[in-house]
Short mmCIF file of C-alpha atoms in Angstrom, two decimals:
data_model
loop_
_atom_site.label_atom_id
_atom_site.label_comp_id
_atom_site.label_asym_id
_atom_site.label_seq_id
_atom_site.Cartn_x
_atom_site.Cartn_y
_atom_site.Cartn_z
CA UNK A 1458 82.72 127.01 89.22
CA UNK A 1459 85.26 129.81 89.34
CA UNK A 1460 87.10 130.11 92.64
CA UNK A 1461 89.70 132.57 93.88
CA UNK A 1462 91.95 132.18 96.90
CA UNK A 1463 94.27 134.73 98.46
CA UNK A 1464 97.55 133.72 100.06
CA UNK A 1465 100.39 135.55 101.74
CA UNK A 1466 101.73 136.67 105.12
CA UNK A 1467 99.20 137.75 107.69
CA UNK A 1468 101.64 140.06 109.45
CA UNK A 1469 103.85 142.70 107.84
CA UNK A 1470 106.15 145.17 109.57
CA UNK A 1471 105.74 148.92 109.06
CA UNK A 1472 107.72 150.32 106.10
CA UNK A 1473 107.98 146.86 104.51
CA UNK A 1474 106.20 145.51 101.45
CA UNK A 1475 102.95 143.58 101.62
CA UNK A 1476 102.81 140.73 99.07
CA UNK A 1477 99.72 138.71 98.23
CA UNK A 1478 98.90 136.18 95.55
CA UNK A 1479 95.51 135.15 94.22
CA UNK A 1480 95.16 131.68 92.73
CA UNK A 1481 92.32 131.23 90.27
CA UNK A 1482 90.72 127.82 89.69
CA UNK A 1483 87.80 126.64 87.62
CA UNK A 1484 88.71 128.72 84.58
CA UNK A 1485 91.75 130.10 82.82
CA UNK A 1486 92.85 133.56 83.88
CA UNK A 1487 93.43 134.19 80.16
CA UNK A 1488 89.88 133.45 79.08
CA UNK A 1489 87.77 136.35 77.80
CA UNK A 1490 88.23 140.00 78.54
CA UNK A 1491 88.14 139.96 82.31
CA UNK A 1492 90.21 141.95 84.71
CA UNK A 1493 91.45 140.58 88.01
CA UNK A 1494 91.42 142.93 90.94
CA UNK A 1495 92.33 143.63 94.53
CA UNK A 1496 90.01 145.29 97.04
CA UNK A 1497 90.61 145.84 100.74
CA UNK A 1498 88.47 146.46 103.81
CA UNK A 1499 89.94 147.83 107.06
CA UNK A 1500 88.43 146.19 110.14
CA UNK A 1501 84.91 147.51 110.71
CA UNK A 1502 85.09 149.84 107.72
CA UNK A 1503 84.08 149.99 104.06
CA UNK A 1504 85.53 148.69 100.83
CA UNK A 1505 88.42 150.26 98.93
CA UNK A 1506 89.32 149.35 95.35
CA UNK A 1507 93.08 149.03 94.88
CA UNK A 1508 93.93 147.93 91.35
CA UNK A 1509 93.22 145.41 88.62
CA UNK A 1510 95.03 143.69 85.76
CA UNK A 1511 94.09 141.84 82.58
CA UNK A 1512 95.71 138.60 81.49
CA UNK A 1513 97.73 140.63 78.98
CA UNK A 1514 99.08 142.87 81.73
CA UNK A 1515 96.90 145.94 81.19
CA UNK A 1516 96.44 147.62 84.57
CA UNK A 1517 94.15 150.06 86.32
CA UNK A 1518 95.01 151.62 89.68
CA UNK A 1519 93.35 153.74 92.31
CA UNK A 1520 95.23 157.06 92.03
CA UNK A 1521 95.73 157.42 95.78
CA UNK A 1522 97.58 154.10 96.04
CA UNK A 1523 99.20 153.94 92.61
CA UNK A 1524 102.66 155.03 93.73
CA UNK A 1525 102.88 152.14 96.21
CA UNK A 1526 101.12 149.39 94.25
CA UNK A 1527 102.50 146.81 91.86
CA UNK A 1528 100.07 144.34 90.34
CA UNK A 1529 101.20 141.47 88.13
CA UNK A 1530 99.83 138.37 86.45
CA UNK A 1531 101.29 134.91 85.88
CA UNK A 1532 99.13 133.14 83.32
CA UNK A 1533 101.20 129.94 83.50
CA UNK A 1534 100.26 129.54 87.15
CA UNK A 1535 96.77 131.06 86.79
CA UNK A 1536 97.68 133.61 89.43
CA UNK A 1537 97.87 137.34 89.91
CA UNK A 1538 99.65 139.23 92.64
CA UNK A 1539 99.68 142.45 94.62
CA UNK A 1540 102.61 144.26 96.19
CA UNK A 1541 102.02 147.28 98.39
CA UNK A 1542 105.16 149.07 99.51
CA UNK A 1543 105.97 151.23 102.54
CA UNK A 1544 103.04 149.93 104.56
CA UNK A 1545 101.73 151.58 107.70
CA UNK A 1546 99.08 150.61 110.25
CA UNK A 1547 96.52 152.25 107.94
CA UNK A 1548 97.10 149.41 105.48
CA UNK A 1549 95.81 146.84 107.97
CA UNK A 1550 92.79 145.29 106.28
CA UNK A 1551 91.15 142.22 104.85
CA UNK A 1552 92.43 141.98 101.30
CA UNK A 1553 90.17 140.42 98.69
CA UNK A 1554 90.99 139.30 95.19
CA UNK A 1555 88.17 139.27 92.67
CA UNK A 1556 87.21 139.01 89.01
CA UNK A 1557 85.55 141.85 87.15
CA UNK A 1558 82.73 141.66 84.67
CA UNK A 1559 83.81 141.77 81.04
CA UNK A 1560 84.89 145.25 80.10
CA UNK A 1561 87.26 147.62 81.87
CA UNK A 1562 89.51 147.23 84.86
CA UNK A 1563 87.22 149.21 87.17
CA UNK A 1564 84.07 147.23 86.35
CA UNK A 1565 82.01 145.52 89.08
CA UNK A 1566 83.35 142.34 90.63
CA UNK A 1567 81.28 139.17 90.43
CA UNK A 1568 83.56 136.50 91.87
CA UNK A 1569 85.50 137.08 95.07
CA UNK A 1570 87.99 135.23 97.20
CA UNK A 1571 87.25 134.68 100.87
CA UNK A 1572 89.65 137.45 101.88
CA UNK A 1573 92.80 137.41 103.97
CA UNK A 1574 93.56 139.64 106.93
CA UNK A 1575 96.86 141.45 106.76
CA UNK A 1576 98.00 143.24 109.89
CA UNK A 1577 100.75 145.83 109.80
CA UNK A 1578 102.57 145.83 113.10
CA UNK A 1579 106.07 145.61 114.48
CA UNK B 515 88.09 161.59 92.63
CA UNK B 516 84.40 160.77 92.85
CA UNK B 517 82.96 160.47 96.34
CA UNK B 518 79.99 158.19 97.06
CA UNK B 519 77.71 158.90 100.02
CA UNK B 520 75.11 156.43 101.22
CA UNK B 521 72.17 157.12 103.46
CA UNK B 522 71.18 156.07 105.96
CA UNK B 523 74.26 154.53 107.56
CA UNK B 524 72.06 152.16 109.55
CA UNK B 525 68.50 151.13 108.90
CA UNK B 526 66.29 149.17 111.31
CA UNK B 527 63.47 147.25 109.68
CA UNK B 528 61.11 144.32 110.09
CA UNK B 529 60.68 141.29 107.88
CA UNK B 530 58.24 142.27 105.16
CA UNK B 531 59.15 145.96 105.18
CA UNK B 532 59.96 147.88 102.01
CA UNK B 533 63.48 149.22 102.34
CA UNK B 534 65.19 151.94 100.32
CA UNK B 535 68.86 152.87 100.43
CA UNK B 536 70.20 155.98 98.70
CA UNK B 537 73.61 156.51 97.12
CA UNK B 538 74.75 159.94 95.94
CA UNK B 539 77.77 160.67 93.78
CA UNK B 540 79.82 163.87 94.01
CA UNK B 541 79.60 164.15 90.22
CA UNK B 542 77.72 162.35 87.51
CA UNK B 543 78.56 158.69 87.02
CA UNK B 544 75.84 158.20 84.37
CA UNK B 545 74.58 154.65 85.03
CA UNK B 546 77.98 153.22 86.01
CA UNK B 547 76.76 152.15 89.46
CA UNK B 548 76.72 148.76 91.14
CA UNK B 549 75.26 147.47 94.41
CA UNK B 550 76.69 144.77 96.67
CA UNK B 551 75.48 142.87 99.74
CA UNK B 552 77.98 141.84 102.41
CA UNK B 553 77.35 139.61 105.41
CA UNK B 554 79.70 139.49 108.41
CA UNK B 555 82.93 137.65 107.68
CA UNK B 556 82.03 137.13 104.03
CA UNK B 557 83.05 138.66 100.73
CA UNK B 558 80.65 141.09 99.07
CA UNK B 559 78.10 139.73 96.62
CA UNK B 560 77.25 141.64 93.45
CA UNK B 561 73.51 142.35 93.26
CA UNK B 562 73.06 144.98 90.57
CA UNK B 563 75.18 146.43 87.77
CA UNK B 564 74.64 149.48 85.58
CA UNK B 565 72.28 150.99 88.15
CA UNK B 566 69.34 148.70 87.50
CA UNK B 567 70.44 145.38 85.95
CA UNK B 568 69.86 142.54 88.37
CA UNK B 569 72.55 139.87 88.48
CA UNK B 570 71.55 136.31 87.66
CA UNK B 571 70.22 134.49 90.71
CA UNK B 572 69.46 137.64 92.72
CA UNK B 573 65.86 137.66 93.99
CA UNK B 574 63.49 139.98 92.19
CA UNK B 575 62.61 141.76 95.43
CA UNK B 576 65.87 143.67 94.87
CA UNK B 577 65.78 146.54 92.41
CA UNK B 578 67.95 149.49 91.54
CA UNK B 579 67.19 152.82 89.94
CA UNK B 580 68.70 156.20 89.22
CA UNK B 581 71.27 157.87 87.00
CA UNK B 582 73.68 160.75 87.16
CA UNK B 583 74.29 161.48 90.83
CA UNK B 584 71.41 159.85 92.70
CA UNK B 585 70.65 156.16 92.95
CA UNK B 586 68.47 153.89 95.06
CA UNK B 587 68.48 150.24 96.04
CA UNK B 588 65.06 148.96 97.03
CA UNK B 589 64.12 145.71 98.72
CA UNK B 590 60.40 145.34 98.16
CA UNK B 591 59.72 142.92 101.03
CA UNK B 592 62.62 142.39 103.41
CA UNK B 593 63.46 138.77 104.18
CA UNK B 594 65.53 137.42 107.07
CA UNK B 595 68.37 136.62 104.67
CA UNK B 596 68.58 140.28 103.64
CA UNK B 597 69.92 141.59 106.95
CA UNK B 598 73.40 142.66 105.87
CA UNK B 599 75.45 145.67 104.86
CA UNK B 600 74.94 147.13 101.40
CA UNK B 601 77.49 149.08 99.37
CA UNK B 602 77.23 151.10 96.20
CA UNK B 603 80.19 151.32 93.81
CA UNK B 604 80.76 153.81 91.03
CA UNK B 605 82.84 152.71 88.06
CA UNK B 606 82.64 155.76 85.88
CA UNK B 607 86.10 157.01 86.83
CA UNK B 608 88.35 154.48 88.51
CA UNK B 609 86.19 152.98 91.27
CA UNK B 610 84.94 154.09 94.65
CA UNK B 611 82.53 152.55 97.12
CA UNK B 612 80.03 154.15 99.42
CA UNK B 613 80.60 153.80 103.16
CA UNK B 614 77.89 151.17 103.49
CA UNK B 615 74.37 150.88 104.89
CA UNK B 616 73.74 148.30 107.58
CA UNK B 617 70.24 146.83 107.49
CA UNK B 618 69.45 145.44 110.93
CA UNK B 619 66.49 143.82 112.62
CA UNK B 620 64.14 146.28 114.30
#
């Protein structure tokens, strides 16, 4: 059974860079034409798609966040990562990693991690 | 970017009720529309892809319809396990979610 787990600091200072890693188990991140994505949810609010990446490094980004987002993949560790620069309080959210259906980087997500809360505060 | 608007924002219903949630897109997304269910403290669960294709394991009381700019999610007979928040997601151009519809007990 495919499982995803987010890891990273739960507290980040304003103007710094948020860094999260998603570890995939139960299947190889290189298998088939999936993308691996990041989605966030501010407390009490809705979902926001951030970006996704294929095992070969092909990426897709939400335009509004693209300038601050770096997404990368490490197939040897079966992991993919998110960096979000110049964070503000508006970036406080539960961050989820997830796997897309076969196809494109913006396709629906059928396996999700449990989510990790990242708070931006000094 | 494409905006997704769900209605209503909150819906109060009884077990056994037929429930319909609407999702409207600011421009056509063809059938590139998915629906998710989210319970408090949990990750979303994919229910429907491509507007009307039910995911494996999702009960048949859930159904989706629509194309272009207007879509509906219907629960034919609401069960206690269905009280949750539902989101639509367009994936025609990048990806955007609706603001969510909370289905609560009446």
